[in-house]
Tab-separated table of C-alpha atoms in Angstrom:
chain	number	residue	atom	x	y	z
A	1	MET	CA	9.116	45.163	-164.145
A	2	ASN	CA	11.871	47.877	-164.538
A	3	ILE	CA	11.496	49.950	-161.287
A	4	GLN	CA	12.978	53.466	-161.274
A	5	ILE	CA	13.073	55.391	-157.910
A	6	PHE	CA	13.531	58.911	-156.766
A	7	PRO	CA	16.691	59.559	-154.683
A	8	PRO	CA	16.134	57.562	-151.414
A	9	GLN	CA	16.048	59.380	-148.178
A	10	GLY	CA	17.426	57.895	-145.011
A	11	LEU	CA	18.215	59.050	-141.589
A	12	SER	CA	19.384	57.490	-138.370
A	13	GLU	CA	19.417	59.765	-135.202
A	14	THR	CA	20.222	59.230	-131.543
A	15	GLY	CA	16.931	60.943	-130.368
A	16	GLY	CA	16.327	60.672	-126.759
A	17	ARG	CA	19.010	57.950	-126.042
A	18	PRO	CA	22.667	58.522	-124.968
A	19	HIS	CA	23.876	56.451	-128.104
A	20	ASN	CA	22.536	55.289	-131.227
A	21	GLU	CA	21.707	51.509	-131.507
A	22	ASP	CA	19.926	51.726	-134.862
A	23	ALA	CA	21.740	50.981	-138.038
A	24	ILE	CA	20.643	51.469	-141.642
A	25	PHE	CA	21.761	50.524	-145.183
A	26	PRO	CA	22.965	52.208	-147.370
A	27	ALA	CA	24.576	54.959	-145.672
A	28	PRO	CA	22.475	58.114	-146.392
A	29	GLU	CA	25.323	60.143	-147.816
A	30	LYS	CA	26.073	57.333	-150.257
A	31	CYS	CA	22.689	56.224	-151.515
A	32	THR	CA	21.632	56.677	-155.090
A	33	GLU	CA	18.751	56.069	-157.323
A	34	SER	CA	20.460	52.844	-158.566
A	35	ASP	CA	20.268	51.229	-155.012
A	36	ARG	CA	17.907	48.258	-154.715
A	37	LEU	CA	18.469	47.109	-151.152
A	38	PHE	CA	17.485	49.053	-148.098
A	39	ILE	CA	17.629	47.861	-144.411
A	40	VAL	CA	16.753	49.440	-141.155
A	41	CYS	CA	17.659	47.664	-137.796
A	42	ASP	CA	16.954	48.593	-134.214
A	43	GLY	CA	19.426	47.026	-131.684
A	44	VAL	CA	18.118	45.291	-128.666
A	45	GLY	CA	20.135	45.078	-125.465
A	46	GLY	CA	21.642	48.526	-124.459
A	47	ALA	CA	24.397	47.294	-122.098
A	48	ASN	CA	24.464	44.073	-124.116
A	49	LYS	CA	25.739	46.001	-127.259
A	50	GLY	CA	22.521	46.231	-129.292
A	51	GLU	CA	24.341	48.666	-131.474
A	52	ILE	CA	26.866	45.903	-132.507
A	53	ALA	CA	23.965	43.520	-133.407
A	54	SER	CA	22.207	46.019	-135.560
A	55	GLN	CA	25.465	46.912	-137.411
A	56	MET	CA	26.373	43.309	-137.829
A	57	VAL	CA	22.986	42.428	-139.350
A	58	VAL	CA	23.116	45.446	-141.746
A	59	GLU	CA	26.550	44.594	-142.811
A	60	GLY	CA	25.891	40.761	-142.962
A	61	PHE	CA	22.868	41.237	-145.313
A	62	SER	CA	24.288	43.784	-147.514
A	63	ARG	CA	27.582	41.814	-147.852
A	64	PHE	CA	25.580	38.627	-148.806
A	65	PHE	CA	23.530	40.532	-151.495
A	66	ALA	CA	26.751	42.046	-152.930
A	67	GLN	CA	28.774	38.858	-152.923
A	68	ASN	CA	25.754	36.534	-154.048
A	69	PRO	CA	23.438	38.591	-156.257
A	70	PRO	CA	20.098	36.707	-156.556
A	71	PRO	CA	20.280	34.873	-159.895
A	72	GLY	CA	16.631	35.858	-160.568
A	73	PRO	CA	13.819	37.403	-158.535
A	74	ALA	CA	14.763	37.064	-154.782
A	75	ASN	CA	12.543	34.728	-152.739
A	76	GLU	CA	12.140	33.600	-149.234
A	77	GLY	CA	14.827	30.929	-149.549
A	78	TYR	CA	17.341	33.471	-150.521
A	79	ILE	CA	16.495	35.673	-147.640
A	80	ASN	CA	16.879	32.778	-145.281
A	81	HIS	CA	20.340	32.071	-146.734
A	82	ALA	CA	21.341	35.509	-145.982
A	83	LEU	CA	19.922	35.365	-142.570
A	84	ARG	CA	21.609	32.072	-141.554
A	85	GLN	CA	24.955	33.368	-142.798
A	86	THR	CA	24.555	36.542	-140.791
A	87	GLU	CA	23.516	34.683	-137.580
A	88	THR	CA	26.588	32.252	-138.003
A	89	GLN	CA	28.824	35.376	-138.176
A	90	MET	CA	26.986	36.808	-135.089
A	91	SER	CA	27.689	33.453	-133.171
A	92	TRP	CA	31.448	33.554	-134.063
A	93	TYR	CA	31.575	37.183	-132.650
A	94	LEU	CA	29.747	36.010	-129.428
A	95	SER	CA	32.147	33.137	-128.966
A	96	SER	CA	34.876	35.667	-128.339
A	97	HIS	CA	32.911	38.492	-126.843
A	98	PRO	CA	30.859	36.970	-124.037
A	99	GLU	CA	30.032	40.479	-122.813
A	100	CYS	CA	27.696	40.798	-125.771
A	101	ALA	CA	25.566	37.805	-124.749
A	102	ASN	CA	21.933	38.342	-125.455
A	103	MET	CA	22.548	41.059	-127.986
A	104	ALA	CA	19.861	41.194	-130.840
A	105	THR	CA	18.283	43.465	-133.353
A	106	THR	CA	15.022	43.970	-135.209
A	107	LEU	CA	15.174	43.838	-139.083
A	108	THR	CA	13.283	45.475	-141.877
A	109	LEU	CA	14.513	44.905	-145.402
A	110	LEU	CA	13.346	46.107	-148.805
A	111	TYR	CA	14.685	44.677	-152.127
A	112	LEU	CA	13.521	45.931	-155.419
A	113	ASP	CA	13.824	43.504	-158.440
A	114	SER	CA	12.109	42.582	-161.792
A	115	GLU	CA	9.035	41.146	-159.996
A	116	GLY	CA	8.388	44.128	-157.686
A	117	ALA	CA	9.398	44.456	-154.119
A	118	LEU	CA	10.473	41.665	-151.644
A	119	VAL	CA	10.162	42.753	-147.948
A	120	ALA	CA	11.268	40.972	-144.876
A	121	TRP	CA	11.050	41.762	-141.179
A	122	ALA	CA	11.455	40.506	-137.573
A	123	GLY	CA	10.600	42.460	-134.438
A	124	ASP	CA	8.613	45.749	-134.163
A	125	SER	CA	10.449	47.855	-136.711
A	126	ARG	CA	7.977	48.352	-139.676
A	127	ILE	CA	7.598	48.453	-143.433
A	128	TYR	CA	4.840	50.387	-145.033
A	129	GLN	CA	3.699	50.804	-148.526
A	130	PHE	CA	1.640	54.022	-149.068
A	131	ARG	CA	-0.186	55.039	-152.206
A	132	SER	CA	-1.659	58.552	-152.417
A	133	GLY	CA	-1.510	58.862	-148.782
A	134	LYS	CA	-3.385	55.524	-148.093
A	135	CYS	CA	-1.470	52.539	-146.473
A	136	ILE	CA	-1.830	49.444	-148.684
A	137	PHE	CA	0.724	47.369	-146.888
A	138	LYS	CA	1.980	47.304	-143.362
A	139	SER	CA	4.164	44.715	-141.663
A	140	ARG	CA	2.727	43.126	-138.469
A	141	ASP	CA	4.829	43.788	-135.514
A	142	HIS	CA	6.301	40.752	-133.668
A	143	SER	CA	5.576	42.222	-130.309
A	144	LEU	CA	3.600	41.499	-127.195
A	145	VAL	CA	1.066	44.290	-127.890
A	146	ALA	CA	0.689	43.282	-131.522
A	147	GLU	CA	-0.433	39.849	-130.056
A	148	LEU	CA	-2.814	41.466	-127.644
A	149	VAL	CA	-4.439	43.396	-130.504
A	150	LYS	CA	-4.708	40.315	-132.604
A	151	GLN	CA	-6.403	38.438	-129.700
A	152	GLY	CA	-8.847	41.408	-129.233
A	153	LYS	CA	-7.639	42.166	-125.816
A	154	ILE	CA	-6.647	45.771	-126.551
A	155	THR	CA	-7.250	48.127	-129.373
A	156	GLU	CA	-4.763	49.565	-131.945
A	157	GLU	CA	-5.019	52.939	-130.023
A	158	GLU	CA	-4.378	51.288	-126.737
A	159	ALA	CA	-1.348	49.677	-128.173
A	160	GLU	CA	0.381	52.909	-129.002
A	161	THR	CA	0.551	53.833	-125.293
A	162	HIS	CA	0.683	50.441	-123.704
A	163	PRO	CA	3.365	50.183	-120.896
A	164	ARG	CA	4.846	46.911	-122.348
A	165	ARG	CA	4.768	48.236	-126.078
A	166	ASN	CA	8.463	47.733	-126.243
A	167	VAL	CA	8.474	44.001	-125.619
A	168	ILE	CA	9.251	42.172	-128.798
A	169	LEU	CA	8.759	38.500	-129.578
A	170	ARG	CA	11.325	38.140	-132.422
A	171	ALA	CA	14.845	39.562	-133.129
A	172	VAL	CA	17.875	38.434	-135.079
A	173	LYS	CA	20.522	37.095	-132.803
A	174	GLY	CA	23.489	34.938	-132.830
A	175	SER	CA	22.729	32.523	-130.072
A	176	GLY	CA	24.522	29.463	-131.261
A	177	GLY	CA	21.532	27.421	-132.290
A	178	ASP	CA	18.222	29.151	-132.044
A	179	ALA	CA	17.442	30.293	-135.718
A	180	THR	CA	15.381	33.460	-136.110
A	181	GLU	CA	12.333	33.247	-138.226
A	182	VAL	CA	11.602	36.420	-140.387
A	183	ASP	CA	8.377	37.143	-142.237
A	184	VAL	CA	8.816	37.549	-145.993
A	185	ARG	CA	6.426	38.931	-148.375
A	186	ARG	CA	6.349	39.564	-152.270
A	187	LEU	CA	4.674	42.775	-153.179
A	188	SER	CA	3.900	42.939	-156.845
A	189	ASP	CA	1.140	45.779	-156.921
A	190	ILE	CA	3.558	48.838	-157.371
A	191	GLN	CA	2.597	52.030	-159.123
A	192	PRO	CA	4.567	55.263	-159.718
A	193	GLY	CA	4.349	57.520	-156.749
A	194	ASP	CA	4.144	54.602	-154.169
A	195	ILE	CA	6.245	55.088	-151.189
A	196	PHE	CA	7.969	52.407	-149.207
A	197	PHE	CA	8.953	53.475	-145.748
A	198	LEU	CA	11.144	51.369	-143.264
A	199	CYS	CA	11.428	52.589	-139.829
A	200	SER	CA	12.444	51.695	-136.233
A	201	ASP	CA	9.868	52.003	-133.427
A	202	GLY	CA	11.355	55.428	-132.464
A	203	ILE	CA	9.624	56.933	-135.440
A	204	ASN	CA	6.235	55.484	-134.423
A	205	GLU	CA	6.331	57.569	-131.033
A	206	GLN	CA	5.523	60.725	-133.153
A	207	TRP	CA	4.303	59.169	-136.583
A	208	ASN	CA	1.304	56.813	-136.516
A	209	GLU	CA	-0.188	55.443	-139.743
A	210	ALA	CA	-2.664	58.240	-140.039
A	211	ARG	CA	0.019	61.048	-139.557
A	212	LEU	CA	2.190	59.276	-142.111
A	213	GLY	CA	-0.654	59.012	-144.561
A	214	GLU	CA	-1.126	62.736	-144.320
A	215	LEU	CA	2.625	63.374	-145.019
A	216	PHE	CA	2.856	60.942	-147.919
A	217	GLY	CA	-0.302	62.198	-149.545
A	218	SER	CA	1.014	65.651	-149.682
A	219	ALA	CA	2.594	67.049	-152.973
A	220	ILE	CA	6.022	67.570	-151.532
A	221	LYS	CA	9.411	65.970	-152.398
A	222	PRO	CA	10.880	62.829	-150.708
A	223	GLU	CA	13.665	64.959	-149.160
A	224	GLN	CA	11.112	67.425	-147.743
A	225	MET	CA	9.102	64.566	-146.234
A	226	LYS	CA	12.281	63.262	-144.497
A	227	GLY	CA	12.925	66.835	-143.157
A	228	ARG	CA	9.477	66.841	-141.569
A	229	ILE	CA	9.859	63.475	-140.133
A	230	LYS	CA	13.137	64.376	-138.495
A	231	ALA	CA	11.882	67.761	-137.317
A	232	ARG	CA	8.968	66.375	-135.456
A	233	SER	CA	10.829	63.491	-134.057
A	234	GLU	CA	13.919	65.417	-132.944
A	235	GLY	CA	13.512	66.394	-129.168
A	236	ASN	CA	10.103	64.655	-128.923
A	237	THR	CA	11.036	60.958	-129.343
A	238	LYS	CA	12.620	59.164	-126.393
A	239	ASP	CA	14.195	56.487	-128.523
A	240	ASN	CA	16.611	56.329	-131.389
A	241	PHE	CA	14.793	56.923	-134.597
A	242	SER	CA	15.805	55.728	-138.106
A	243	CYS	CA	14.124	55.231	-141.340
A	244	TYR	CA	14.325	54.888	-145.234
A	245	LEU	CA	11.894	56.548	-147.505
A	246	VAL	CA	11.910	55.154	-151.186
A	247	GLN	CA	9.396	56.490	-153.610
A	248	ILE	CA	8.731	54.931	-156.964
A	249	GLN	CA	9.321	57.236	-159.844
A	250	SER	CA	8.392	55.116	-162.803
A	251	ILE	CA	7.843	51.430	-163.823
A	252	GLY	CA	8.881	50.174	-167.286
A	253	GLU	CA	8.349	46.791	-168.992
A	254	GLU	CA	10.894	44.208	-169.128
A	255	LYS	CA	10.970	41.133	-171.375
A	256	LYS	CA	9.663	38.058	-169.317
A	257	VAL	CA	11.673	34.915	-169.891
A	258	ALA	CA	9.365	32.008	-170.246
A	259	SER	CA	10.012	29.118	-167.904
A	260	SER	CA	10.482	25.720	-169.359
A	261	PRO	CA	7.586	23.386	-168.868
A	262	PRO	CA	7.531	21.601	-165.500
A	263	LYS	CA	8.613	18.068	-165.353
A	264	SER	CA	7.273	15.181	-163.343
A	265	GLN	CA	10.751	14.289	-161.846
A	266	ARG	CA	13.691	16.277	-160.993
A	267	THR	CA	16.292	15.799	-163.728
A	268	LYS	CA	19.596	13.830	-162.560
A	269	THR	CA	22.958	14.909	-162.891
A	270	LEU	CA	23.929	12.398	-165.627
A	271	THR	CA	21.074	13.779	-167.621
A	272	TRP	CA	22.225	17.135	-167.338
A	273	ILE	CA	25.770	16.129	-168.447
A	274	ALA	CA	24.265	14.317	-171.467
A	275	ALA	CA	22.013	17.425	-172.267
A	276	GLY	CA	25.178	19.578	-172.103
A	277	ALA	CA	26.944	17.371	-174.697
A	278	VAL	CA	23.929	17.452	-176.894
A	279	LEU	CA	23.639	21.139	-176.589
A	280	LEU	CA	27.121	21.641	-177.630
A	281	MET	CA	26.577	19.544	-180.699
A	282	VAL	CA	23.446	21.565	-181.541
A	283	MET	CA	25.370	24.797	-180.990
A	284	ILE	CA	28.133	23.637	-183.470
A	285	MET	CA	25.310	22.869	-186.011
A	286	ILE	CA	23.574	26.175	-185.552
A	287	PHE	CA	26.883	28.007	-185.819
A	288	ARG	CA	27.806	26.240	-189.006
A	289	GLY	CA	24.346	27.086	-190.297
A	290	GLY	CA	25.413	30.662	-190.267
A	291	LYS	CA	24.075	32.020	-186.923
A	292	SER	CA	26.291	34.814	-185.476
A	293	PRO	CA	28.040	34.333	-182.154
A	294	GLN	CA	25.993	37.129	-180.746
A	295	ASP	CA	22.716	35.553	-181.592
A	296	LEU	CA	23.933	32.066	-180.238
A	297	SER	CA	25.002	33.725	-176.979
A	298	SER	CA	21.662	35.496	-176.637
A	299	THR	CA	19.851	31.976	-177.217
A	300	ILE	CA	21.974	30.451	-174.599
A	301	LEU	CA	21.567	33.189	-172.004
A	302	THR	CA	17.823	33.170	-172.533
A	303	ARG	CA	17.668	29.369	-171.998
A	304	ALA	CA	19.841	29.861	-168.757
A	305	ASP	CA	17.669	32.576	-167.469
A	306	SER	CA	14.555	30.506	-167.911
A	307	LEU	CA	16.022	27.676	-165.915
A	308	ILE	CA	17.014	30.089	-163.146
A	309	VAL	CA	13.435	31.398	-162.859
A	310	ALA	CA	12.488	27.653	-162.567
A	311	GLN	CA	15.033	27.352	-159.817
A	312	LYS	CA	16.899	24.622	-161.885
A	313	TYR	CA	20.274	26.110	-161.010
A	314	GLU	CA	22.423	23.007	-161.959
A	315	GLN	CA	20.849	22.896	-165.427
A	316	ALA	CA	21.383	26.666	-165.809
A	317	LEU	CA	25.132	26.150	-165.008
A	318	VAL	CA	25.523	23.634	-168.038
A	319	TRP	CA	24.302	26.498	-170.342
A	320	PHE	CA	26.490	29.077	-168.796
A	321	ASP	CA	29.472	26.866	-168.865
A	322	SER	CA	28.860	26.068	-172.587
A	323	LEU	CA	29.480	29.834	-173.474
A	324	GLN	CA	33.183	29.162	-172.692
A	325	LYS	CA	33.306	26.563	-175.245
A	326	LEU	CA	31.989	28.571	-178.182
A	327	THR	CA	34.249	29.187	-181.171
A	328	PRO	CA	34.798	32.155	-181.955
A	329	GLU	CA	34.292	33.265	-178.134
A	330	PRO	CA	31.252	35.664	-177.212
A	331	SER	CA	32.244	39.157	-176.281
A	332	GLU	CA	34.181	39.775	-173.148
A	333	GLU	CA	31.214	41.574	-171.550
A	334	ILE	CA	28.839	38.511	-172.046
A	335	LEU	CA	31.474	36.228	-170.637
A	336	LYS	CA	31.953	38.351	-167.467
A	337	LYS	CA	28.119	38.703	-166.980
A	338	SER	CA	27.590	35.005	-167.389
A	339	GLU	CA	30.455	34.001	-165.105
A	340	LYS	CA	29.192	36.437	-162.468
A	341	THR	CA	25.802	34.861	-162.534
A	342	ALA	CA	27.332	31.307	-162.522
A	343	ASP	CA	29.379	32.085	-159.473
A	344	SER	CA	26.287	33.181	-157.721
A	345	LEU	CA	24.537	29.931	-158.608
A	346	ARG	CA	27.550	27.788	-157.499
A	347	ASN	CA	27.487	29.692	-154.102
A	348	ILE	CA	23.726	29.006	-153.542
A	349	ILE	CA	24.140	25.373	-154.572
A	350	SER	CA	27.111	25.065	-152.272
A	351	ILE	CA	25.238	26.654	-149.328
A	352	GLU	CA	22.358	24.227	-150.009
A	353	LYS	CA	24.712	21.268	-150.123
A	354	GLU	CA	26.304	22.192	-146.705
A	355	ALA	CA	22.805	22.826	-145.194
A	356	ILE	CA	21.592	19.408	-146.443
A	357	GLU	CA	24.787	17.643	-145.204
A	358	ASP	CA	24.352	19.407	-141.845
A	359	LEU	CA	20.623	18.332	-141.662
A	360	GLY	CA	21.535	14.778	-142.685
A	361	GLY	CA	24.124	14.572	-139.856
A	362	ARG	CA	21.644	15.886	-137.280
A	363	ALA	CA	19.082	13.436	-138.412
A	364	ASP	CA	21.393	10.419	-138.128
A	365	ALA	CA	22.568	11.549	-134.629
A	366	ALA	CA	18.975	11.985	-133.541
A	367	ILE	CA	17.835	8.694	-134.905
A	368	ARG	CA	20.686	6.849	-133.353
A	369	GLY	CA	20.237	8.524	-129.991
A	370	ARG	CA	16.505	8.018	-130.066
A	371	ASP	CA	16.222	11.232	-128.157
A	372	TYR	CA	12.678	12.458	-128.449
A	373	ILE	CA	13.440	16.288	-128.203
A	374	GLN	CA	16.381	15.977	-130.561
A	375	LEU	CA	14.022	14.185	-133.024
A	376	LEU	CA	11.417	16.895	-132.665
A	377	GLU	CA	13.846	19.691	-133.268
A	378	THR	CA	15.516	18.026	-136.232
A	379	GLU	CA	11.999	17.419	-137.739
A	380	SER	CA	11.129	21.131	-137.246
A	381	ALA	CA	14.567	22.289	-138.895
A	382	LEU	CA	13.790	19.992	-141.907
A	383	THR	CA	10.365	21.355	-142.255
A	384	ASP	CA	11.563	24.881	-142.293
A	385	PHE	CA	14.176	23.757	-145.038
A	386	ILE	CA	11.454	22.167	-147.124
A	387	GLU	CA	9.343	25.366	-146.712
A	388	THR	CA	11.870	27.848	-147.691
A	389	HIS	CA	13.919	26.089	-150.321
A	390	ARG	CA	13.464	24.623	-153.770
A	391	LYS	CA	12.385	21.133	-153.831
A	392	ASN	CA	15.096	18.526	-152.944
A	393	PRO	CA	14.570	14.689	-152.980
A	394	ALA	CA	17.484	14.211	-150.628
A	395	VAL	CA	15.851	16.389	-147.953
A	396	ASP	CA	12.514	14.648	-148.516
A	397	LYS	CA	14.253	11.364	-147.889
A	398	ILE	CA	15.844	12.678	-144.630
A	399	TYR	CA	12.474	14.084	-143.490
A	400	ASP	CA	10.696	10.874	-144.106
A	401	SER	CA	13.312	8.979	-141.947
A	402	ILE	CA	12.997	11.567	-139.109
A	403	LYS	CA	9.205	11.441	-139.323
A	404	LYS	CA	9.166	7.689	-139.098
A	405	ALA	CA	11.564	7.770	-136.105
A	406	VAL	CA	9.411	10.362	-134.322
A	407	ILE	CA	6.260	8.271	-134.823
A	408	GLN	CA	8.022	5.061	-133.578
A	409	LYS	CA	9.370	6.995	-130.474
A	410	GLU	CA	5.752	8.376	-129.690
A	411	GLN	CA	4.353	4.936	-130.000
A	412	ALA	CA	6.588	3.924	-127.085
A	413	LEU	CA	5.559	6.925	-124.994
A	414	ASN	CA	2.231	7.950	-123.604
A	415	PRO	CA	1.021	11.606	-123.811
A	416	LYS	CA	2.067	12.276	-120.249
A	417	GLU	CA	5.762	11.080	-121.004
A	418	GLN	CA	5.824	13.087	-124.182
A	419	VAL	CA	4.546	16.283	-122.450
A	420	SER	CA	7.024	15.717	-119.585
A	421	LEU	CA	9.953	15.595	-121.918
A	422	ILE	CA	8.713	18.619	-123.920
A	423	THR	CA	8.124	20.840	-120.810
A	424	ALA	CA	11.430	19.853	-119.446
A	425	GLU	CA	13.095	21.119	-122.557
A	426	MET	CA	10.728	24.362	-122.307
A	427	GLU	CA	12.205	24.970	-118.952
A	428	THR	CA	15.763	25.265	-120.345
A	429	PHE	CA	14.673	27.926	-122.733
A	430	PHE	CA	12.727	29.642	-119.975
A	431	ASN	CA	15.801	29.810	-117.888
A	432	LYS	CA	17.570	31.515	-120.969
A	433	ASN	CA	14.616	33.929	-121.179
A	434	ASN	CA	14.138	32.727	-124.712
A	435	CYS	CA	10.475	33.307	-124.759
A	436	ASP	CA	9.973	32.517	-128.435
A	437	GLN	CA	11.128	28.916	-127.933
A	438	VAL	CA	9.238	28.674	-124.748
A	439	LYS	CA	5.895	29.344	-126.436
A	440	LEU	CA	6.738	26.977	-129.321
A	441	PHE	CA	7.337	24.224	-126.942
A	442	LEU	CA	4.176	24.878	-125.022
A	443	MET	CA	2.222	24.786	-128.234
A	444	LEU	CA	3.796	21.494	-129.048
A	445	ALA	CA	3.064	20.073	-125.617
A	446	LYS	CA	-0.590	20.938	-125.918
A	447	GLU	CA	-0.743	19.220	-129.288
A	448	LYS	CA	0.865	16.083	-127.853
A	449	ALA	CA	-1.295	16.139	-124.787
A	450	GLY	CA	-4.594	15.935	-126.652
A	451	GLU	CA	-7.344	15.069	-124.257
A	452	ASP	CA	-5.142	13.031	-121.709
A	453	PRO	CA	-5.950	14.536	-118.235
A	454	GLU	CA	-2.527	13.855	-116.781
A	455	ALA	CA	-0.682	15.454	-119.672
A	456	ARG	CA	-2.996	18.446	-119.631
A	457	ALA	CA	-2.378	18.757	-115.920
A	458	ILE	CA	1.389	19.053	-116.384
A	459	ILE	CA	0.719	21.833	-119.043
A	460	SER	CA	-1.572	23.742	-116.607
A	461	GLU	CA	1.235	23.795	-113.990
A	462	LYS	CA	3.632	25.304	-116.590
A	463	GLU	CA	1.367	27.859	-118.274
A	464	SER	CA	1.612	30.436	-115.343
A	465	SER	CA	5.355	30.536	-115.743
A	466	VAL	CA	5.086	30.881	-119.423
A	467	LYS	CA	2.742	34.030	-119.058
A	468	SER	CA	5.605	35.632	-116.985
A	469	CYS	CA	8.203	35.153	-119.730
A	470	ASN	CA	9.140	38.368	-121.322
C-alpha cells in the first residue's frame, strides 16, 4: 500500500488558557506531504509543567522514529519501545527537576506505512477516521466519563457536559517505575478521501462527532477545514486546542514480499552463522553463473525484507551483512540503504536484549526475596513483554520461573493473607494518587479473594477509598 496524502493541516492554539500545554508534531509550518508521523499531546498538570511533559513526549517519539526507522510495518512492540525510551528520558528529567513531579500528558499518534495506518493513544485526546463525513473509527477515551458511558451509567450526550469530564485515567509520565499502557490499533481499511483527525480535548468543546462529520463530508479543501475548526474554537473554547488533519489523496499498490514459511522452532545463532556461510557460497556460484551484481543484490534484499516481515531480525542481518562481502560491490546507494536498515535492526535487538536482561534481574531478585508483591509485579511486566514483543524463548523461560514462584508463594498464603498484602501495596499508590495502579491492584485483590469471606471483607473496607481516587 503506497499512501499519498494532501498537505497535512496542523494547529496548536492557547485558546482560553494563559499558556499552551499542548504540543504537536511535525511543526505546522514544516509539515509536507512526505510526512508519515503525526502526534498531538495535551499536557496535564498546569503548575506541574504539563507543557514540558507534552513537548518531551512529542520530541521523544519523533526522535525515536527518526533514529530507529521501523524495519518493516510498525507494530505495537515498536510503539512500546518508543514509549519506554521516552518515559526513561522523562524520569531522568524529573530526577533533577522535582518541581515537575506529577507532570504527564495525553498522547495520540498516527503513523502511515505500507500496511495502512498505525494509531496509538493514551488519555482523552482523540483519533478519528472519517469517510465521506461518516466516522468509521474513533479512539475510546481513557477517562472517567468514558468508563461511566461504558458501564451504562450516563449517555454520550451527558458525558459531553459532565462536571468531571476532564478526569483522565491514563497519561504518559516519567514516574520512575509505573509504565504507561497505550492502546495501539492497526487500521488497514483506508480509501482515497479518508480523513484522519487527531485532536486534544479542547477541540471537542466545540466539535463533537456529528459536527466534525458535517465538516469532513463537505467538498472543501483540508486547509479550509482547518480554518473553520480554528474559527469556531477561537474565543469559544476554554482550553488549549490542537489538532492534525491528514487527508488521503491516493493509494497505490506496492509489491508484497512473501514471508518465509513458519518454522516449528526459533532458529539458533549457530544455525544463522552456518546459513550465512552457505549463503556466501551460493552467491559466489550464482555470480560465477553470470548473474549481475544488481540482480544478486536485489535477491538478497528481497530475502532480508521477508525475514523482517516475519520479525526474524537476526537472520535478516546475516543477509544484509553479506552485501558487504560481494565482489564486485553493489552500488553505493544499495549499501547505504541496507546499512541504515541493518542499524535499525541492531538497535531494536539491543533494546530487546537490555529489556530481557532487566526482566531477568528483576525476576531473580523477586524469586530470591520471595516477596509476594514483587513477584506479582514482575509477572505482570513479563506478561506485557510477551504480549507486545516477538516470541523469545529466554523470556518464556523467565516467565515460567516467576509463575512457578508465584504459585509456590500463594500455596503458603491463604486468600486473606494474599489480599492483605495486595491492598497494603494498593494503599501506597493511593497515597501517590496513582489511580490507575490502585484500580489494577483492587482487581487483582478481588481475583485472589475468590469467595473467601475474610478476604472479601478486607476488599469491602478498601473499595470506598478507591471510589474517591481521582
